[in-house]
Amino acid sequence: MADAVSIFMSTGLSEQKAKETLKNEALSSTLKKAIEQARGLLGSAGIEKTAGTLLYNMVTRLKDSNRLSFLTEYIITRKITSELQLSVALDFLKSHPQENLDQLEFEAACGVGVVVTPELIEDAVELIIRKHKDQLLAERYRFNMGILMGEARTALKWADGKIVKNEVDMQVLHLLGPKTEADLEKKPKAAKPRAAEKDVKIEQVSVENGEANTEGKSLMEQLRGEALKFHKPGENYKTEGYVVTPNTITLLKKHLEETGGQVRTRFPPEPNGILHIGHAKAINFNFGFAKANNGICFLRYDDTNPEKEEEKYFTAIREMVEWLGYKPYAVTHASDNFQLLYDLAVDLIRRWDYKPDASGPYVPGFAIGISELLDRLWCYLAALDALIQNVPEFFSCIQFWGT
């Protein structure tokens, strides 16, 4: 452990941070790989603190471990030297999961090789100050300096933020001179005029032609929160934790060809009881999000437990959806695809059926090895076949599956 702590500390981490990192096995393993590669590139030279910080931040945020070597080299060879460049690089890799990356496009997006001289910063800030000169002279230090910084950062994307701020402060001081007593006085708050009663926008909810109508706000404004962060159709790989394979982009392109890029959602209730308030939220979210994006929403019954399902629940659910003002694009059932799902499961297990030794890798989320899991899956499928054919012996397999 002491050796690992010293390795991590060689990147500039504090001893406490190094020990905390060791508690995360996956993070520790990835960081060690990055450090080993960095040392190989640097030879006898040590890792600078700035590069070490970028390495650590890169390892904690990188989703595709296959890009670890690629980004480590860019950091150690000082092609990526700032947190902003690293953030842009990570976003670029996330949105370009293909194996054959366009390196020139990547470097252009990340500002690799861009040099921002003090003269460039001075000239850019001078143009911005000139643009707002009249208002600055009128309001002096009560002017919102954030506007100047915002425009400067936009114009000088890859410049050091501290240097830009110093240049803005210096040029403002040169224009206005030192602050006076009047500048230091608190600006009196202007009294807000009382809005006329007829001008006050009141949000009203009505039902027209069987559809809920909320005046004053768009559907996306009503959804708010996480809905605004959803990926666009075909950009599933940008979702946190999404597993990208060599075939991912090809499959997503086929999906877009099928849907034409249309947003498609579904509300999947189990028809074994009456809907509650949580279902109401799900209905409004799924149907509302589709409607806000000119998409469609399916009502898909999750009918996987025939013993508890009754026709009255199927009917009640659809009536409730329509009562809330929505009309499903289509009504489907999970049972429509039972045979297809079963065939896919068999095919998947057959493709996966390799036999590692007993000490082989464990399955994420399971305290058993892959070999043991495969044995159980084959037994479970045999039990299903026996159940379908009404063979009593299937109970022996069910008992094995549960062990």
XYZ file of C-alpha atoms in Angstrom:
403
model
C 0.000 0.000 0.000
C 2.816 2.416 0.911
C 4.366 1.916 -2.520
C 1.076 2.699 -4.269
C 0.613 5.822 -2.138
C 4.059 7.098 -3.125
C 3.299 6.399 -6.805
C 0.130 8.472 -6.601
C 1.871 11.235 -4.651
C 4.444 11.511 -7.448
C 1.701 13.149 -9.548
C 1.189 15.887 -6.977
C -1.593 14.247 -4.933
C -1.520 14.769 -1.188
C -0.970 11.715 0.986
C -4.572 11.818 2.175
C -5.918 12.061 -1.374
C -3.649 9.213 -2.486
C -4.949 6.978 0.330
C -8.566 7.862 -0.518
C -7.902 6.999 -4.168
C -6.596 3.562 -3.161
C -9.981 2.732 -1.656
C -11.456 2.828 -5.176
C -10.020 -0.260 -6.848
C -11.107 0.620 -10.395
C -9.839 4.202 -10.132
C -6.530 3.061 -8.602
C -5.926 0.537 -11.352
C -6.622 3.061 -14.124
C -4.501 5.757 -12.482
C -1.559 3.342 -12.137
C -1.764 2.556 -15.859
C -1.763 6.258 -16.721
C 1.216 6.940 -14.443
C 3.176 3.993 -15.876
C 2.606 5.280 -19.400
C 3.527 8.827 -18.341
C 6.808 7.614 -16.844
C 7.558 5.690 -20.008
C 7.104 8.854 -22.069
C 9.074 11.083 -19.673
C 11.981 8.739 -18.975
C 13.988 9.953 -15.995
C 12.040 13.216 -15.720
C 9.287 13.419 -13.135
C 5.622 14.239 -13.704
C 4.948 17.959 -13.284
C 2.209 18.866 -10.820
C 0.043 20.502 -13.507
C 0.258 17.385 -15.702
C -0.322 15.172 -12.657
C -3.497 17.065 -11.756
C -4.757 16.751 -15.327
C -3.950 13.021 -15.332
C -5.932 12.485 -12.137
C -8.905 14.519 -13.387
C -8.807 12.690 -16.708
C -8.821 9.264 -15.050
C -11.744 10.144 -12.765
C -13.880 11.411 -15.665
C -12.888 9.231 -18.627
C -15.677 6.797 -19.585
C -13.928 4.877 -22.363
C -10.844 3.157 -20.926
C -9.646 2.467 -24.474
C -8.844 6.192 -24.756
C -6.659 6.237 -21.625
C -3.370 5.887 -23.500
C -4.463 8.413 -26.124
C -5.278 11.178 -23.624
C -2.328 10.420 -21.342
C 0.055 11.053 -24.218
C -1.606 14.379 -25.036
C -1.258 15.495 -21.412
C 2.345 14.382 -20.925
C 3.513 15.856 -24.244
C 1.875 19.153 -23.193
C -0.601 19.234 -26.055
C -3.367 19.437 -23.455
C -2.303 21.835 -20.713
C -5.462 23.193 -19.113
C -8.630 21.970 -17.439
C -10.688 23.597 -20.192
C -8.827 21.685 -22.907
C -9.264 18.457 -20.957
C -13.008 19.032 -20.537
C -13.416 19.690 -24.260
C -11.302 16.605 -25.065
C -13.444 14.370 -22.828
C -16.660 15.732 -24.348
C -15.261 15.210 -27.847
C -14.361 11.566 -27.136
C -17.762 10.992 -25.566
C -19.521 12.256 -28.685
C -17.134 10.402 -31.050
C -17.037 6.799 -29.804
C -15.790 5.439 -33.131
C -12.468 3.610 -33.038
C -11.018 5.570 -35.982
C -10.820 9.050 -34.496
C -10.082 12.042 -36.723
C -7.025 13.339 -34.878
C -6.908 16.673 -36.714
C -10.561 17.328 -35.879
C -9.885 16.378 -32.252
C -6.901 18.732 -31.966
C -8.795 21.593 -33.577
C -11.707 21.116 -31.164
C -9.368 21.027 -28.139
C -7.219 23.996 -29.119
C -4.047 21.922 -29.440
C -1.206 24.116 -30.654
C -3.170 27.348 -30.175
C -0.915 30.038 -28.666
C -2.565 33.074 -27.096
C 0.030 35.831 -26.707
C -0.252 38.764 -24.266
C -0.629 41.048 -27.293
C -3.666 39.085 -28.509
C -5.255 39.306 -25.069
C -4.580 43.043 -24.851
C -6.055 43.728 -28.301
C -9.167 41.595 -27.690
C -9.895 43.235 -24.324
C -9.333 46.690 -25.809
C -12.014 46.039 -28.452
C -14.482 44.894 -25.778
C -13.788 47.936 -23.567
C -14.265 50.224 -26.566
C -17.604 48.547 -27.337
C -18.934 49.308 -23.828
C -17.035 52.583 -23.286
C -20.031 54.938 -23.091
C -21.890 52.748 -20.609
C -18.724 52.233 -18.557
C -18.148 55.981 -18.312
C -21.770 56.526 -17.306
C -22.038 53.738 -14.709
C -18.351 53.499 -13.809
C -17.718 50.648 -11.332
C -21.418 49.915 -11.006
C -21.247 48.496 -14.519
C -21.571 44.692 -14.586
C -17.944 43.670 -15.169
C -19.099 40.094 -15.731
C -20.224 41.168 -19.202
C -16.667 42.175 -20.073
C -15.221 38.919 -18.745
C -17.852 36.850 -20.535
C -17.122 38.436 -23.891
C -13.374 38.220 -23.295
C -13.552 34.504 -22.472
C -15.616 33.920 -25.615
C -13.116 35.773 -27.778
C -10.104 34.185 -26.056
C -11.349 30.641 -25.422
C -7.937 29.071 -24.833
C -6.350 31.945 -22.910
C -5.514 31.683 -19.200
C -8.532 33.033 -17.328
C -6.423 34.767 -14.673
C -4.379 36.638 -17.282
C -7.563 37.714 -19.076
C -9.101 38.991 -15.832
C -5.954 40.933 -14.964
C -6.002 42.571 -18.407
C -9.705 43.505 -18.067
C -9.113 44.983 -14.588
C -6.097 46.947 -15.796
C -7.838 48.446 -18.824
C -10.943 49.347 -16.794
C -8.708 51.076 -14.242
C -6.906 52.928 -17.027
C -10.259 54.160 -18.425
C -12.042 55.058 -15.182
C -9.214 55.709 -12.785
C -9.294 54.639 -9.098
C -12.633 54.158 -7.353
C -14.101 57.273 -5.739
C -16.333 57.517 -2.666
C -19.333 57.771 -4.984
C -18.297 54.465 -6.617
C -18.233 52.780 -3.219
C -21.735 53.875 -2.243
C -24.411 51.218 -2.513
C -26.629 51.619 -5.507
C -30.223 52.312 -4.373
C -32.696 49.677 -5.436
C -35.282 50.956 -7.862
C -38.858 50.348 -6.794
C -40.543 47.801 -8.983
C -43.701 49.158 -10.601
C -46.772 47.196 -9.682
C -48.005 45.319 -12.673
C -51.483 46.100 -13.842
C -53.901 43.341 -13.037
C -54.634 42.765 -16.685
C -50.906 42.339 -17.456
C -50.323 39.573 -14.910
C -49.954 36.270 -16.718
C -51.909 33.594 -14.917
C -51.183 30.027 -15.789
C -54.399 28.231 -16.546
C -54.976 24.582 -17.203
C -57.820 23.549 -19.432
C -58.844 20.520 -21.418
C -59.551 21.037 -25.096
C -60.521 18.213 -27.419
C -59.470 15.684 -24.798
C -55.940 17.148 -24.434
C -54.475 18.976 -21.452
C -53.513 22.556 -22.297
C -51.260 24.634 -20.026
C -51.205 28.277 -21.039
C -48.158 30.443 -20.380
C -45.545 27.692 -20.428
C -44.213 25.344 -23.085
C -44.228 21.611 -22.432
C -40.439 21.583 -22.088
C -40.667 24.379 -19.498
C -43.191 22.317 -17.580
C -41.015 19.197 -17.680
C -37.872 21.038 -16.549
C -35.033 19.265 -14.690
C -33.560 16.085 -16.086
C -35.797 16.115 -19.156
C -33.837 19.035 -20.538
C -30.634 16.968 -20.303
C -31.875 14.020 -22.348
C -29.758 13.040 -25.313
C -31.048 13.506 -28.832
C -32.248 10.458 -30.814
C -29.237 8.457 -31.927
C -26.918 9.992 -29.317
C -27.506 7.349 -26.652
C -23.750 6.935 -26.205
C -23.613 10.360 -24.538
C -25.609 9.018 -21.606
C -23.701 8.373 -18.379
C -22.692 4.713 -18.115
C -23.717 3.796 -21.676
C -21.638 0.852 -22.901
C -20.104 1.520 -26.330
C -19.046 -1.393 -28.537
C -17.441 -1.364 -32.010
C -20.914 -1.882 -33.463
C -22.720 0.828 -31.446
C -22.608 3.647 -34.012
C -23.707 1.336 -36.854
C -26.716 0.137 -34.831
C -27.679 3.671 -33.813
C -27.542 4.769 -37.459
C -29.888 1.907 -38.368
C -32.171 2.980 -35.536
C -32.283 6.552 -36.902
C -33.082 5.221 -40.366
C -36.040 3.318 -38.901
C -37.376 6.220 -36.813
C -36.315 9.135 -39.013
C -34.807 10.764 -35.921
C -38.208 10.975 -34.250
C -38.477 10.988 -30.436
C -40.245 7.810 -29.304
C -41.184 7.115 -25.692
C -43.392 4.603 -23.900
C -45.449 4.337 -20.734
C -45.110 0.700 -19.538
C -47.518 -0.047 -16.637
C -48.164 -3.501 -15.208
C -51.887 -4.290 -15.626
C -52.247 -5.818 -12.168
C -53.745 -2.924 -10.193
C -55.078 0.622 -10.165
C -52.719 3.463 -11.111
C -51.428 5.810 -8.358
C -49.930 9.317 -8.253
C -46.494 8.043 -9.346
C -48.061 6.683 -12.518
C -49.645 10.086 -13.179
C -46.202 11.667 -13.104
C -44.802 8.975 -15.417
C -47.711 9.422 -17.846
C -47.225 13.182 -18.037
C -43.466 12.815 -18.347
C -43.409 10.175 -21.100
C -46.310 11.503 -23.148
C -45.384 15.131 -22.450
C -41.743 14.749 -23.467
C -42.728 13.061 -26.734
C -45.307 15.744 -27.485
C -42.875 18.584 -26.667
C -40.426 17.145 -29.211
C -42.978 16.317 -31.920
C -42.574 12.638 -31.145
C -44.866 9.728 -30.309
C -45.547 7.729 -27.152
C -46.632 4.087 -26.908
C -48.804 2.608 -24.186
C -47.057 -0.704 -23.633
C -48.570 -3.048 -21.082
C -45.921 -4.937 -19.126
C -48.052 -8.086 -18.959
C -45.487 -10.483 -17.518
C -47.534 -11.885 -14.622
C -50.774 -13.436 -16.004
C -51.892 -14.681 -12.560
C -52.436 -11.118 -11.276
C -53.594 -9.436 -14.489
C -57.240 -8.773 -15.286
C -59.006 -7.129 -18.204
C -60.446 -4.422 -15.935
C -56.908 -3.169 -15.226
C -56.039 -2.977 -18.929
C -59.186 -0.936 -19.531
C -58.754 1.313 -16.476
C -55.159 2.176 -17.382
C -56.045 3.268 -20.901
C -58.996 5.296 -19.634
C -56.737 7.037 -17.103
C -54.187 7.945 -19.781
C -56.909 9.400 -21.979
C -58.517 11.197 -19.016
C -55.203 12.999 -18.472
C -55.443 14.265 -22.024
C -53.143 11.912 -23.942
C -53.727 9.520 -26.801
C -51.222 6.656 -27.256
C -49.682 6.356 -30.705
C -50.220 2.604 -30.351
C -51.111 0.099 -27.628
C -48.702 -2.832 -27.364
C -47.945 -5.661 -24.925
C -44.707 -7.151 -23.635
C -46.227 -10.563 -24.326
C -46.265 -9.689 -28.033
C -42.528 -10.343 -28.039
C -42.139 -13.209 -25.569
C -40.974 -15.723 -28.163
C -38.591 -13.233 -29.756
C -37.125 -12.300 -26.348
C -36.714 -15.966 -25.483
C -34.934 -16.692 -28.785
C -32.651 -13.698 -28.297
C -31.793 -14.876 -24.763
C -30.838 -18.330 -26.052
C -28.756 -16.794 -28.845
C -27.000 -14.447 -26.434
C -26.086 -17.225 -24.008
C -24.766 -19.393 -26.854
C -22.560 -16.547 -28.087
C -21.328 -15.928 -24.539
C -20.707 -19.578 -23.719
C -16.967 -19.752 -23.207
C -15.499 -21.568 -20.213
C -12.941 -19.585 -18.188
C -11.273 -21.337 -15.289
C -12.767 -21.190 -11.815
C -10.680 -18.129 -10.936
C -11.888 -16.280 -14.039
C -13.544 -12.877 -14.056
C -16.622 -12.146 -12.012
C -19.808 -10.790 -13.505
C -20.487 -7.161 -12.504
C -23.257 -7.093 -9.922
C -23.009 -10.847 -9.226
C -20.890 -12.628 -6.615
C -20.259 -15.527 -9.006
C -17.919 -16.185 -11.909
C -18.960 -16.125 -15.559
C -18.687 -19.907 -15.876
C -21.032 -20.502 -12.948
C -23.486 -17.904 -14.225
C -23.558 -19.577 -17.643
C -24.286 -22.947 -16.038
C -27.186 -21.401 -14.165
C -28.528 -19.660 -17.264
C -28.476 -22.880 -19.290
C -30.260 -24.680 -16.473
C -32.825 -21.898 -16.228
C -33.546 -22.125 -19.969
C -33.911 -25.886 -19.665
C -36.389 -25.286 -16.841
C -38.372 -22.869 -18.994
C -38.510 -25.404 -21.821
C -39.685 -28.057 -19.389
C -42.294 -25.696 -17.971
C -43.597 -24.869 -21.452
C -43.827 -28.599 -22.235
C -45.389 -29.286 -18.809
C -42.575 -31.588 -17.646
C -42.519 -31.880 -13.803
C -38.751 -32.509 -13.678
C -38.081 -28.797 -14.302
C -38.317 -28.149 -10.537
C -34.843 -29.633 -10.004
C -33.359 -26.945 -12.213
C -35.326 -24.189 -10.533
C -33.862 -25.325 -7.194
C -30.342 -25.219 -8.674
C -30.962 -21.753 -10.088
C -31.897 -20.434 -6.679
C -28.788 -21.788 -4.925
